[in-house]
PDB file of C-alpha atoms in Angstrom:
ATOM      1  CA  MET A   2       3.882 -18.922 -20.668  1.00  0.00           C
ATOM      2  CA  SER A   3       1.272 -20.080 -23.603  1.00  0.00           C
ATOM      3  CA  SER A   4       3.178 -23.400 -26.393  1.00  0.00           C
ATOM      4  CA  ASN A   5       3.813 -22.196 -29.567  1.00  0.00           C
ATOM      5  CA  ALA A   6       5.399 -22.482 -32.421  1.00  0.00           C
ATOM      6  CA  SER A   7       9.108 -22.240 -31.024  1.00  0.00           C
ATOM      7  CA  THR A   8       8.703 -24.282 -28.543  1.00  0.00           C
ATOM      8  CA  VAL A   9       9.988 -28.317 -29.329  1.00  0.00           C
ATOM      9  CA  LEU A  10       6.892 -29.791 -27.432  1.00  0.00           C
ATOM     10  CA  PRO A  11       3.393 -28.942 -26.504  1.00  0.00           C
ATOM     11  CA  GLN A  12       3.067 -27.267 -23.486  1.00  0.00           C
ATOM     12  CA  GLY A  13       0.740 -29.867 -21.924  1.00  0.00           C
ATOM     13  CA  ALA A  14       4.030 -31.917 -21.966  1.00  0.00           C
ATOM     14  CA  GLY A  15       6.010 -29.681 -19.661  1.00  0.00           C
ATOM     15  CA  TYR A  16       3.657 -30.580 -17.301  1.00  0.00           C
ATOM     16  CA  GLY A  17       2.679 -33.626 -18.148  1.00  0.00           C
ATOM     17  CA  VAL A  18       7.556 -35.088 -16.697  1.00  0.00           C
ATOM     18  CA  VAL A  19       7.552 -31.895 -14.385  1.00  0.00           C
ATOM     19  CA  VAL A  20       3.857 -33.750 -11.776  1.00  0.00           C
ATOM     20  CA  GLY A  21       4.107 -36.720 -14.005  1.00  0.00           C
ATOM     21  CA  ILE A  22       7.486 -37.868 -13.075  1.00  0.00           C
ATOM     22  CA  GLY A  23       7.356 -36.292 -10.328  1.00  0.00           C
ATOM     23  CA  LEU A  24       4.426 -38.343  -9.209  1.00  0.00           C
ATOM     24  CA  PHE A  25       5.721 -41.225 -10.344  1.00  0.00           C
ATOM     25  CA  PHE A  26       8.182 -41.095  -8.848  1.00  0.00           C
ATOM     26  CA  SER A  27       7.567 -40.935  -5.314  1.00  0.00           C
ATOM     27  CA  GLY A  28       5.460 -43.574  -6.328  1.00  0.00           C
ATOM     28  CA  LEU A  29       8.307 -45.932  -6.678  1.00  0.00           C
ATOM     29  CA  MET A  30      10.203 -44.284  -4.125  1.00  0.00           C
ATOM     30  CA  LEU A  31       7.064 -44.821  -0.985  1.00  0.00           C
ATOM     31  CA  LEU A  32       6.744 -48.654  -2.025  1.00  0.00           C
ATOM     32  CA  LEU A  33      10.434 -48.804  -2.210  1.00  0.00           C
ATOM     33  CA  THR A  34      10.044 -47.600   1.391  1.00  0.00           C
ATOM     34  CA  PHE A  35       6.914 -49.893   2.298  1.00  0.00           C
ATOM     35  CA  VAL A  36       9.056 -53.519   1.153  1.00  0.00           C
ATOM     36  CA  GLN A  37      12.194 -51.959   3.296  1.00  0.00           C
ATOM     37  CA  LYS A  38       9.907 -51.490   5.461  1.00  0.00           C
ATOM     38  CA  ARG A  39       7.849 -54.311   5.979  1.00  0.00           C
ATOM     39  CA  TYR A  40      10.893 -56.715   5.222  1.00  0.00           C
ATOM     40  CA  THR A  41      13.868 -55.384   6.583  1.00  0.00           C
ATOM     41  CA  ALA A  42      15.877 -54.509  10.169  1.00  0.00           C
ATOM     42  CA  PHE A  43      16.042 -50.765   8.439  1.00  0.00           C
ATOM     43  CA  SER A  44      12.666 -48.676   9.578  1.00  0.00           C
ATOM     44  CA  PRO A  45      12.635 -45.366   8.155  1.00  0.00           C
ATOM     45  CA  SER A  46      10.378 -44.601  11.090  1.00  0.00           C
ATOM     46  CA  ASN A  47      13.827 -44.187  13.407  1.00  0.00           C
ATOM     47  CA  ALA A  48      15.252 -41.124  13.886  1.00  0.00           C
ATOM     48  CA  GLU A  49      19.038 -42.495  12.422  1.00  0.00           C
ATOM     49  CA  GLU A  50      17.108 -44.707   9.263  1.00  0.00           C
ATOM     50  CA  PHE A  51      16.106 -41.247   8.138  1.00  0.00           C
ATOM     51  CA  THR A  52      18.391 -39.116   8.732  1.00  0.00           C
ATOM     52  CA  SER A  53      21.405 -41.779   6.973  1.00  0.00           C
ATOM     53  CA  ALA A  54      20.464 -44.510   6.657  1.00  0.00           C
ATOM     54  CA  SER A  55      22.330 -46.238   9.603  1.00  0.00           C
ATOM     55  CA  ARG A  56      25.279 -45.435   7.981  1.00  0.00           C
ATOM     56  CA  SER A  57      25.167 -48.656   6.117  1.00  0.00           C
ATOM     57  CA  VAL A  58      25.181 -48.134   1.800  1.00  0.00           C
ATOM     58  CA  LYS A  59      27.504 -49.099   0.342  1.00  0.00           C
ATOM     59  CA  PRO A  60      29.212 -47.174  -1.945  1.00  0.00           C
ATOM     60  CA  GLY A  61      27.808 -47.997  -5.392  1.00  0.00           C
ATOM     61  CA  LEU A  62      24.422 -46.474  -3.967  1.00  0.00           C
ATOM     62  CA  ILE A  63      25.974 -43.197  -2.505  1.00  0.00           C
ATOM     63  CA  ALA A  64      28.321 -42.663  -5.204  1.00  0.00           C
ATOM     64  CA  ALA A  65      25.318 -43.406  -6.912  1.00  0.00           C
ATOM     65  CA  GLY A  66      23.601 -40.203  -4.420  1.00  0.00           C
ATOM     66  CA  ILE A  67      26.977 -38.109  -5.535  1.00  0.00           C
ATOM     67  CA  VAL A  68      26.462 -37.975  -9.350  1.00  0.00           C
ATOM     68  CA  SER A  69      22.728 -37.737  -8.524  1.00  0.00           C
ATOM     69  CA  ALA A  70      24.291 -34.201  -6.255  1.00  0.00           C
ATOM     70  CA  TRP A  71      26.284 -33.022  -8.503  1.00  0.00           C
ATOM     71  CA  THR A  72      24.171 -33.629 -11.465  1.00  0.00           C
ATOM     72  CA  TRP A  73      22.768 -29.940 -12.277  1.00  0.00           C
ATOM     73  CA  ALA A  74      20.679 -27.834 -15.771  1.00  0.00           C
ATOM     74  CA  ALA A  75      24.444 -26.112 -15.302  1.00  0.00           C
ATOM     75  CA  THR A  76      26.198 -30.275 -16.247  1.00  0.00           C
ATOM     76  CA  LEU A  77      25.051 -30.836 -19.151  1.00  0.00           C
ATOM     77  CA  LEU A  78      24.410 -26.586 -19.982  1.00  0.00           C
ATOM     78  CA  GLN A  79      26.997 -24.875 -19.523  1.00  0.00           C
ATOM     79  CA  SER A  80      29.109 -27.732 -20.277  1.00  0.00           C
ATOM     80  CA  SER A  81      28.088 -27.769 -24.343  1.00  0.00           C
ATOM     81  CA  ALA A  82      28.647 -23.968 -23.917  1.00  0.00           C
ATOM     82  CA  VAL A  83      31.308 -23.849 -23.561  1.00  0.00           C
ATOM     83  CA  ALA A  84      31.979 -26.943 -25.992  1.00  0.00           C
ATOM     84  CA  TYR A  85      29.867 -24.752 -28.861  1.00  0.00           C
ATOM     85  CA  ARG A  86      32.828 -21.806 -27.873  1.00  0.00           C
ATOM     86  CA  TYR A  87      36.053 -23.332 -27.329  1.00  0.00           C
ATOM     87  CA  GLY A  88      35.713 -26.780 -28.230  1.00  0.00           C
ATOM     88  CA  ILE A  89      37.397 -29.983 -26.754  1.00  0.00           C
ATOM     89  CA  SER A  90      38.585 -27.926 -24.565  1.00  0.00           C
ATOM     90  CA  GLY A  91      36.115 -26.674 -22.589  1.00  0.00           C
ATOM     91  CA  PRO A  92      33.783 -30.099 -22.387  1.00  0.00           C
ATOM     92  CA  TYR A  93      37.466 -31.922 -20.008  1.00  0.00           C
ATOM     93  CA  TRP A  94      37.688 -28.025 -18.049  1.00  0.00           C
ATOM     94  CA  TYR A  95      34.187 -28.551 -17.010  1.00  0.00           C
ATOM     95  CA  ALA A  96      34.482 -32.037 -15.828  1.00  0.00           C
ATOM     96  CA  ALA A  97      37.607 -32.350 -14.550  1.00  0.00           C
ATOM     97  CA  GLY A  98      37.657 -28.681 -13.086  1.00  0.00           C
ATOM     98  CA  ALA A  99      34.350 -29.831 -10.731  1.00  0.00           C
ATOM     99  CA  THR A 100      35.350 -33.916 -10.099  1.00  0.00           C
ATOM    100  CA  VAL A 101      38.545 -32.721  -8.385  1.00  0.00           C
ATOM    101  CA  GLN A 102      36.453 -30.956  -5.493  1.00  0.00           C
ATOM    102  CA  VAL A 103      34.829 -34.803  -4.542  1.00  0.00           C
ATOM    103  CA  LEU A 104      37.835 -36.956  -5.016  1.00  0.00           C
ATOM    104  CA  LEU A 105      39.322 -33.808  -2.401  1.00  0.00           C
ATOM    105  CA  PHE A 106      36.143 -34.761  -0.384  1.00  0.00           C
ATOM    106  CA  ALA A 107      37.025 -38.601  -0.315  1.00  0.00           C
ATOM    107  CA  GLN A 108      39.239 -37.307   2.393  1.00  0.00           C
ATOM    108  CA  LEU A 109      37.469 -35.739   4.346  1.00  0.00           C
ATOM    109  CA  SER A 110      34.930 -38.457   4.460  1.00  0.00           C
ATOM    110  CA  ALA A 111      37.364 -40.628   5.835  1.00  0.00           C
ATOM    111  CA  LYS A 112      38.624 -38.359   8.422  1.00  0.00           C
ATOM    112  CA  LEU A 113      34.351 -38.042   9.417  1.00  0.00           C
ATOM    113  CA  LYS A 114      34.569 -41.762   9.557  1.00  0.00           C
ATOM    114  CA  LEU A 115      37.423 -41.561  11.811  1.00  0.00           C
ATOM    115  CA  ASN A 116      36.660 -38.518  14.213  1.00  0.00           C
ATOM    116  CA  ALA A 117      33.380 -38.356  14.481  1.00  0.00           C
ATOM    117  CA  PRO A 118      31.357 -41.512  13.626  1.00  0.00           C
ATOM    118  CA  ASN A 119      28.685 -39.871  15.245  1.00  0.00           C
ATOM    119  CA  ALA A 120      28.385 -37.105  13.664  1.00  0.00           C
ATOM    120  CA  HIS A 121      24.927 -35.913  12.132  1.00  0.00           C
ATOM    121  CA  THR A 122      26.077 -32.330   9.723  1.00  0.00           C
ATOM    122  CA  PHE A 123      29.160 -30.910   9.329  1.00  0.00           C
ATOM    123  CA  LEU A 124      27.480 -28.110  11.525  1.00  0.00           C
ATOM    124  CA  GLU A 125      27.546 -30.375  14.418  1.00  0.00           C
ATOM    125  CA  ILE A 126      31.292 -30.510  13.463  1.00  0.00           C
ATOM    126  CA  ILE A 127      32.588 -26.927  14.285  1.00  0.00           C
ATOM    127  CA  ASP A 128      30.414 -26.555  16.753  1.00  0.00           C
ATOM    128  CA  VAL A 129      32.595 -28.981  19.164  1.00  0.00           C
ATOM    129  CA  ARG A 130      35.502 -27.914  17.249  1.00  0.00           C
ATOM    130  CA  PHE A 131      35.569 -24.643  16.492  1.00  0.00           C
ATOM    131  CA  GLY A 132      32.508 -23.480  19.658  1.00  0.00           C
ATOM    132  CA  PRO A 133      29.535 -21.467  19.123  1.00  0.00           C
ATOM    133  CA  VAL A 134      30.900 -18.417  16.867  1.00  0.00           C
ATOM    134  CA  GLY A 135      32.724 -20.770  14.486  1.00  0.00           C
ATOM    135  CA  HIS A 136      29.783 -22.685  14.288  1.00  0.00           C
ATOM    136  CA  ALA A 137      27.681 -19.500  13.442  1.00  0.00           C
ATOM    137  CA  VAL A 138      30.322 -18.324  10.352  1.00  0.00           C
ATOM    138  CA  PHE A 139      30.052 -21.792   8.972  1.00  0.00           C
ATOM    139  CA  LEU A 140      25.676 -21.932   9.603  1.00  0.00           C
ATOM    140  CA  PHE A 141      25.538 -18.571   7.427  1.00  0.00           C
ATOM    141  CA  PHE A 142      27.737 -19.495   4.536  1.00  0.00           C
ATOM    142  CA  GLY A 143      26.101 -23.372   4.566  1.00  0.00           C
ATOM    143  CA  LEU A 144      22.979 -21.483   4.620  1.00  0.00           C
ATOM    144  CA  ALA A 145      24.525 -18.982   2.014  1.00  0.00           C
ATOM    145  CA  THR A 146      25.657 -22.276  -0.720  1.00  0.00           C
ATOM    146  CA  ASN A 147      22.293 -23.920   0.478  1.00  0.00           C
ATOM    147  CA  VAL A 148      20.189 -21.129  -0.870  1.00  0.00           C
ATOM    148  CA  LEU A 149      21.759 -20.309  -4.228  1.00  0.00           C
ATOM    149  CA  VAL A 150      21.893 -23.502  -5.155  1.00  0.00           C
ATOM    150  CA  SER A 151      18.458 -24.917  -4.136  1.00  0.00           C
ATOM    151  CA  SER A 152      17.686 -21.852  -6.059  1.00  0.00           C
ATOM    152  CA  MET A 153      20.054 -22.691  -9.308  1.00  0.00           C
ATOM    153  CA  LEU A 154      18.971 -26.685  -9.625  1.00  0.00           C
ATOM    154  CA  THR A 155      15.799 -25.331  -9.361  1.00  0.00           C
ATOM    155  CA  LEU A 156      15.268 -22.236 -11.300  1.00  0.00           C
ATOM    156  CA  GLY A 157      18.252 -24.433 -14.284  1.00  0.00           C
ATOM    157  CA  GLY A 158      15.055 -26.873 -14.368  1.00  0.00           C
ATOM    158  CA  SER A 159      11.904 -24.388 -14.777  1.00  0.00           C
ATOM    159  CA  ALA A 160      13.960 -22.662 -17.780  1.00  0.00           C
ATOM    160  CA  THR A 161      15.398 -26.249 -19.827  1.00  0.00           C
ATOM    161  CA  VAL A 162      11.071 -26.778 -19.248  1.00  0.00           C
ATOM    162  CA  THR A 163      10.309 -23.312 -20.040  1.00  0.00           C
ATOM    163  CA  ASP A 164      12.513 -23.267 -23.025  1.00  0.00           C
ATOM    164  CA  LEU A 165      11.212 -26.940 -24.269  1.00  0.00           C
ATOM    165  CA  THR A 166       7.371 -26.669 -23.226  1.00  0.00           C
ATOM    166  CA  GLY A 167       6.508 -22.769 -22.849  1.00  0.00           C
ATOM    167  CA  MET A 168       5.572 -24.312 -19.219  1.00  0.00           C
ATOM    168  CA  ASN A 169       5.040 -21.480 -16.789  1.00  0.00           C
ATOM    169  CA  THR A 170       7.944 -21.073 -15.562  1.00  0.00           C
ATOM    170  CA  ILE A 171       7.205 -19.691 -12.327  1.00  0.00           C
ATOM    171  CA  ALA A 172       4.912 -22.989 -12.004  1.00  0.00           C
ATOM    172  CA  ALA A 173       7.457 -25.043 -12.768  1.00  0.00           C
ATOM    173  CA  CYS A 174       9.954 -23.553 -10.140  1.00  0.00           C
ATOM    174  CA  PHE A 175       6.669 -24.334  -7.400  1.00  0.00           C
ATOM    175  CA  LEU A 176       5.837 -27.761  -9.139  1.00  0.00           C
ATOM    176  CA  ILE A 177       9.620 -29.723  -9.071  1.00  0.00           C
ATOM    177  CA  PRO A 178      10.399 -29.171  -5.800  1.00  0.00           C
ATOM    178  CA  ILE A 179       6.842 -31.609  -5.255  1.00  0.00           C
ATOM    179  CA  GLY A 180       7.513 -34.983  -6.379  1.00  0.00           C
ATOM    180  CA  VAL A 181      10.616 -34.871  -4.779  1.00  0.00           C
ATOM    181  CA  SER A 182       9.762 -33.698  -0.701  1.00  0.00           C
ATOM    182  CA  ILE A 183       7.120 -36.019  -0.617  1.00  0.00           C
ATOM    183  CA  TYR A 184       9.529 -38.998  -0.794  1.00  0.00           C
ATOM    184  CA  VAL A 185      12.366 -37.125   1.282  1.00  0.00           C
ATOM    185  CA  VAL A 186       9.815 -36.045   3.516  1.00  0.00           C
ATOM    186  CA  VAL A 187       8.768 -40.176   4.085  1.00  0.00           C
ATOM    187  CA  GLY A 188      11.062 -42.235   3.234  1.00  0.00           C
ATOM    188  CA  GLY A 189      14.529 -39.850   4.833  1.00  0.00           C
ATOM    189  CA  MET A 190      18.182 -41.105   3.070  1.00  0.00           C
ATOM    190  CA  ARG A 191      17.675 -44.417   1.590  1.00  0.00           C
ATOM    191  CA  ALA A 192      14.397 -43.332  -0.703  1.00  0.00           C
ATOM    192  CA  THR A 193      16.770 -40.462  -1.716  1.00  0.00           C
ATOM    193  CA  LEU A 194      19.428 -42.845  -2.576  1.00  0.00           C
ATOM    194  CA  LEU A 195      17.788 -45.161  -4.220  1.00  0.00           C
ATOM    195  CA  CYS A 196      15.939 -42.026  -5.687  1.00  0.00           C
ATOM    196  CA  ASP A 197      19.279 -40.893  -6.919  1.00  0.00           C
ATOM    197  CA  TYR A 198      20.343 -44.356  -8.653  1.00  0.00           C
ATOM    198  CA  THR A 199      17.050 -44.228 -10.659  1.00  0.00           C
ATOM    199  CA  HIS A 200      17.214 -40.635 -12.064  1.00  0.00           C
ATOM    200  CA  THR A 201      20.861 -41.070 -12.769  1.00  0.00           C
ATOM    201  CA  THR A 202      20.120 -43.780 -14.503  1.00  0.00           C
ATOM    202  CA  VAL A 203      17.840 -43.017 -16.932  1.00  0.00           C
ATOM    203  CA  LEU A 204      19.847 -39.338 -16.966  1.00  0.00           C
ATOM    204  CA  PHE A 205      23.199 -41.727 -18.625  1.00  0.00           C
ATOM    205  CA  ILE A 206      20.631 -43.841 -20.411  1.00  0.00           C
ATOM    206  CA  ILE A 207      19.274 -40.509 -22.295  1.00  0.00           C
ATOM    207  CA  ILE A 208      23.460 -39.365 -22.518  1.00  0.00           C
ATOM    208  CA  MET A 209      24.292 -42.484 -24.670  1.00  0.00           C
ATOM    209  CA  VAL A 210      20.860 -42.542 -26.805  1.00  0.00           C
ATOM    210  CA  PHE A 211      22.089 -38.977 -27.874  1.00  0.00           C
ATOM    211  CA  THR A 212      26.537 -40.093 -28.473  1.00  0.00           C
ATOM    212  CA  PHE A 213      25.184 -43.386 -30.208  1.00  0.00           C
ATOM    213  CA  THR A 214      22.694 -41.054 -32.760  1.00  0.00           C
ATOM    214  CA  VAL A 215      25.309 -38.202 -33.328  1.00  0.00           C
ATOM    215  CA  TYR A 216      28.072 -39.995 -33.681  1.00  0.00           C
ATOM    216  CA  GLY A 217      26.647 -43.571 -35.117  1.00  0.00           C
ATOM    217  CA  THR A 218      23.169 -42.757 -37.529  1.00  0.00           C
ATOM    218  CA  SER A 219      22.664 -39.692 -37.666  1.00  0.00           C
ATOM    219  CA  ASP A 220      23.656 -38.743 -40.760  1.00  0.00           C
ATOM    220  CA  LYS A 221      24.661 -35.314 -41.059  1.00  0.00           C
ATOM    221  CA  ILE A 222      26.983 -36.860 -38.983  1.00  0.00           C
ATOM    222  CA  GLY A 223      27.082 -40.644 -38.307  1.00  0.00           C
ATOM    223  CA  SER A 224      31.112 -40.838 -36.591  1.00  0.00           C
ATOM    224  CA  PRO A 225      33.814 -39.393 -35.405  1.00  0.00           C
ATOM    225  CA  LYS A 226      35.428 -38.549 -38.536  1.00  0.00           C
ATOM    226  CA  ALA A 227      32.649 -37.160 -39.866  1.00  0.00           C
ATOM    227  CA  MET A 228      32.811 -34.293 -36.673  1.00  0.00           C
ATOM    228  CA  HIS A 229      36.741 -34.257 -37.470  1.00  0.00           C
ATOM    229  CA  ASP A 230      36.020 -32.889 -40.622  1.00  0.00           C
ATOM    230  CA  LEU A 231      33.436 -31.169 -39.727  1.00  0.00           C
ATOM    231  CA  LEU A 232      35.020 -28.511 -37.269  1.00  0.00           C
ATOM    232  CA  THR A 233      37.681 -28.548 -39.232  1.00  0.00           C
ATOM    233  CA  LYS A 234      35.633 -26.836 -41.737  1.00  0.00           C
ATOM    234  CA  VAL A 235      34.407 -24.560 -39.389  1.00  0.00           C
ATOM    235  CA  ALA A 236      37.609 -23.198 -38.236  1.00  0.00           C
ATOM    236  CA  ALA A 237      38.595 -22.884 -40.891  1.00  0.00           C
ATOM    237  CA  ILE A 238      35.995 -20.086 -41.338  1.00  0.00           C
ATOM    238  CA  GLU A 239      35.191 -18.862 -37.636  1.00  0.00           C
ATOM    239  CA  PRO A 240      38.133 -19.755 -36.168  1.00  0.00           C
ATOM    240  CA  VAL A 241      38.405 -19.454 -32.009  1.00  0.00           C
ATOM    241  CA  LYS A 242      40.104 -17.012 -31.030  1.00  0.00           C
ATOM    242  CA  ASP A 243      42.976 -17.650 -29.219  1.00  0.00           C
ATOM    243  CA  ASN A 244      42.953 -21.306 -29.442  1.00  0.00           C
ATOM    244  CA  ALA A 245      46.534 -22.814 -31.462  1.00  0.00           C
ATOM    245  CA  GLY A 246      45.231 -22.066 -34.596  1.00  0.00           C
ATOM    246  CA  GLY A 247      41.583 -21.299 -34.018  1.00  0.00           C
ATOM    247  CA  SER A 248      40.572 -25.246 -34.257  1.00  0.00           C
ATOM    248  CA  TYR A 249      38.096 -26.324 -31.859  1.00  0.00           C
ATOM    249  CA  LEU A 250      39.770 -29.948 -31.974  1.00  0.00           C
ATOM    250  CA  THR A 251      43.825 -28.420 -30.242  1.00  0.00           C
ATOM    251  CA  MET A 252      43.727 -28.340 -25.931  1.00  0.00           C
ATOM    252  CA  ARG A 253      45.380 -25.520 -26.364  1.00  0.00           C
ATOM    253  CA  SER A 254      43.190 -23.284 -25.574  1.00  0.00           C
ATOM    254  CA  VAL A 255      43.819 -19.614 -23.619  1.00  0.00           C
ATOM    255  CA  GLY A 256      40.163 -18.980 -22.993  1.00  0.00           C
ATOM    256  CA  GLY A 257      39.487 -23.081 -22.509  1.00  0.00           C
ATOM    257  CA  ILE A 258      42.562 -22.680 -19.595  1.00  0.00           C
ATOM    258  CA  ILE A 259      40.733 -19.239 -18.520  1.00  0.00           C
ATOM    259  CA  PHE A 260      37.413 -21.002 -17.854  1.00  0.00           C
ATOM    260  CA  GLY A 261      38.835 -24.362 -16.414  1.00  0.00           C
ATOM    261  CA  VAL A 262      40.722 -22.553 -13.110  1.00  0.00           C
ATOM    262  CA  ILE A 263      37.167 -20.005 -12.411  1.00  0.00           C
ATOM    263  CA  ASN A 264      35.569 -23.484 -12.532  1.00  0.00           C
ATOM    264  CA  LEU A 265      37.970 -25.414 -10.476  1.00  0.00           C
ATOM    265  CA  VAL A 266      38.108 -22.536  -7.460  1.00  0.00           C
ATOM    266  CA  GLY A 267      34.636 -21.542  -7.438  1.00  0.00           C
ATOM    267  CA  ASN A 268      32.648 -25.073  -7.659  1.00  0.00           C
ATOM    268  CA  PHE A 269      35.036 -25.503  -3.965  1.00  0.00           C
ATOM    269  CA  ALA A 270      32.898 -23.630  -1.978  1.00  0.00           C
ATOM    270  CA  THR A 271      28.912 -25.896  -3.717  1.00  0.00           C
ATOM    271  CA  VAL A 272      31.291 -29.063  -2.476  1.00  0.00           C
ATOM    272  CA  PHE A 273      32.333 -28.688   0.694  1.00  0.00           C
ATOM    273  CA  LEU A 274      29.719 -26.840   2.592  1.00  0.00           C
ATOM    274  CA  ASP A 275      26.139 -28.213   1.590  1.00  0.00           C
ATOM    275  CA  GLN A 276      25.601 -30.638   4.348  1.00  0.00           C
ATOM    276  CA  ALA A 277      24.298 -33.087   0.765  1.00  0.00           C
ATOM    277  CA  TYR A 278      28.238 -34.418   0.486  1.00  0.00           C
ATOM    278  CA  TRP A 279      28.965 -34.750   4.190  1.00  0.00           C
ATOM    279  CA  GLN A 280      24.839 -36.277   4.918  1.00  0.00           C
ATOM    280  CA  ARG A 281      26.459 -39.097   1.917  1.00  0.00           C
ATOM    281  CA  GLY A 282      28.959 -39.514   3.306  1.00  0.00           C
ATOM    282  CA  ILE A 283      27.319 -40.626   6.209  1.00  0.00           C
ATOM    283  CA  ALA A 284      25.493 -42.642   4.819  1.00  0.00           C
ATOM    284  CA  SER A 285      27.875 -44.450   3.963  1.00  0.00           C
ATOM    285  CA  HIS A 286      29.707 -48.073   5.469  1.00  0.00           C
ATOM    286  CA  PRO A 287      33.002 -46.741   7.323  1.00  0.00           C
ATOM    287  CA  ALA A 288      34.814 -49.658   5.246  1.00  0.00           C
ATOM    288  CA  THR A 289      34.112 -47.720   1.987  1.00  0.00           C
ATOM    289  CA  SER A 290      33.487 -44.733   2.510  1.00  0.00           C
ATOM    290  CA  VAL A 291      36.490 -43.207   0.217  1.00  0.00           C
ATOM    291  CA  LYS A 292      36.178 -45.653  -2.211  1.00  0.00           C
ATOM    292  CA  ALA A 293      32.907 -44.206  -2.752  1.00  0.00           C
ATOM    293  CA  PHE A 294      33.238 -40.542  -2.811  1.00  0.00           C
ATOM    294  CA  LEU A 295      36.695 -41.169  -5.388  1.00  0.00           C
ATOM    295  CA  LEU A 296      33.297 -43.543  -7.804  1.00  0.00           C
ATOM    296  CA  GLY A 297      31.471 -40.395  -7.736  1.00  0.00           C
ATOM    297  CA  GLY A 298      33.808 -38.336  -8.792  1.00  0.00           C
ATOM    298  CA  LEU A 299      34.651 -40.512 -11.519  1.00  0.00           C
ATOM    299  CA  ALA A 300      31.801 -41.744 -13.038  1.00  0.00           C
ATOM    300  CA  TRP A 301      30.432 -38.170 -12.289  1.00  0.00           C
ATOM    301  CA  PHE A 302      33.371 -37.270 -15.308  1.00  0.00           C
ATOM    302  CA  SER A 303      32.225 -38.788 -17.791  1.00  0.00           C
ATOM    303  CA  ILE A 304      28.231 -36.821 -17.789  1.00  0.00           C
ATOM    304  CA  PRO A 305      29.588 -33.301 -18.693  1.00  0.00           C
ATOM    305  CA  PHE A 306      31.979 -34.706 -20.678  1.00  0.00           C
ATOM    306  CA  LEU A 307      30.088 -36.694 -22.762  1.00  0.00           C
ATOM    307  CA  MET A 308      27.725 -34.890 -23.224  1.00  0.00           C
ATOM    308  CA  ALA A 309      29.430 -31.938 -24.172  1.00  0.00           C
ATOM    309  CA  THR A 310      31.678 -33.430 -26.746  1.00  0.00           C
ATOM    310  CA  THR A 311      28.115 -35.079 -28.272  1.00  0.00           C
ATOM    311  CA  MET A 312      25.216 -31.726 -28.242  1.00  0.00           C
ATOM    312  CA  GLY A 313      27.891 -28.971 -28.226  1.00  0.00           C
ATOM    313  CA  LEU A 314      30.286 -30.114 -31.079  1.00  0.00           C
ATOM    314  CA  ALA A 315      27.714 -31.709 -32.896  1.00  0.00           C
ATOM    315  CA  ALA A 316      26.268 -27.502 -32.523  1.00  0.00           C
ATOM    316  CA  ARG A 317      29.157 -25.820 -33.340  1.00  0.00           C
ATOM    317  CA  ALA A 318      30.053 -28.917 -36.125  1.00  0.00           C
ATOM    318  CA  LEU A 319      26.185 -28.432 -37.700  1.00  0.00           C
ATOM    319  CA  MET A 320      25.987 -24.158 -36.918  1.00  0.00           C
TER     320      MET A 320
END
């Protein structure tokens, strides 16, 4: 697909972001891995360090890893879409409905550290506890979950880059995982968590820039009061069906609650059957594992909620 007038950025920018930034993060993680191996006791050539970061990671880094693992393309895009459709109830139900699972996983993490402190995967625990039949069942569901999640992450990212730059979608699907694969293969779990921390920091900075622009410096909105007034005017012209008074500023939204229930139920499988969260529980320090998941869940809540109440409501207010 070539660049055209409908794209925000040129096609070259898409390849630059996907390849350039991917390789930049890979290079940075490779450098940190070298420094770690050279000047600390943790070497990625050790199997325990490679797979579980020696089970010694402090809560801040684990929390950042959880935020990163739970931040998909849909976290930014779908949350904004439900804000545009239902008003302020949409961001809340999106964020709340997907935070519960991570907070509940803190209990699993505690039991994992208590009953299976030397486990490497949750399937290993299933095999010991329920035998080969239970292991095979959970192996199938775990594999299916990871295939679906990986596909959604890759396709969501590539579709976003394609819409912004006109980059070929298939090329993006193949190029996006390359940078990630390099530092994971070389640095293992600790490099993954360090990279999670880095790009989660970048993500928060970008969202804050959006927020302060919309609510602070924009000549079209510029303040929460202006946003309130614009949404009130839009509701008078195009009210939301099944919202109290047709308002975009109410939590009494039938559509929002229905979406919240679906979101709450559907996300349990994508957390409890995804090895990424178990791996972070395994890598965490035993004394701070629960704290890490509680911090991660609460920190993640702010991403879809702030993004959606900024971009989704701004799109609706300016229609």
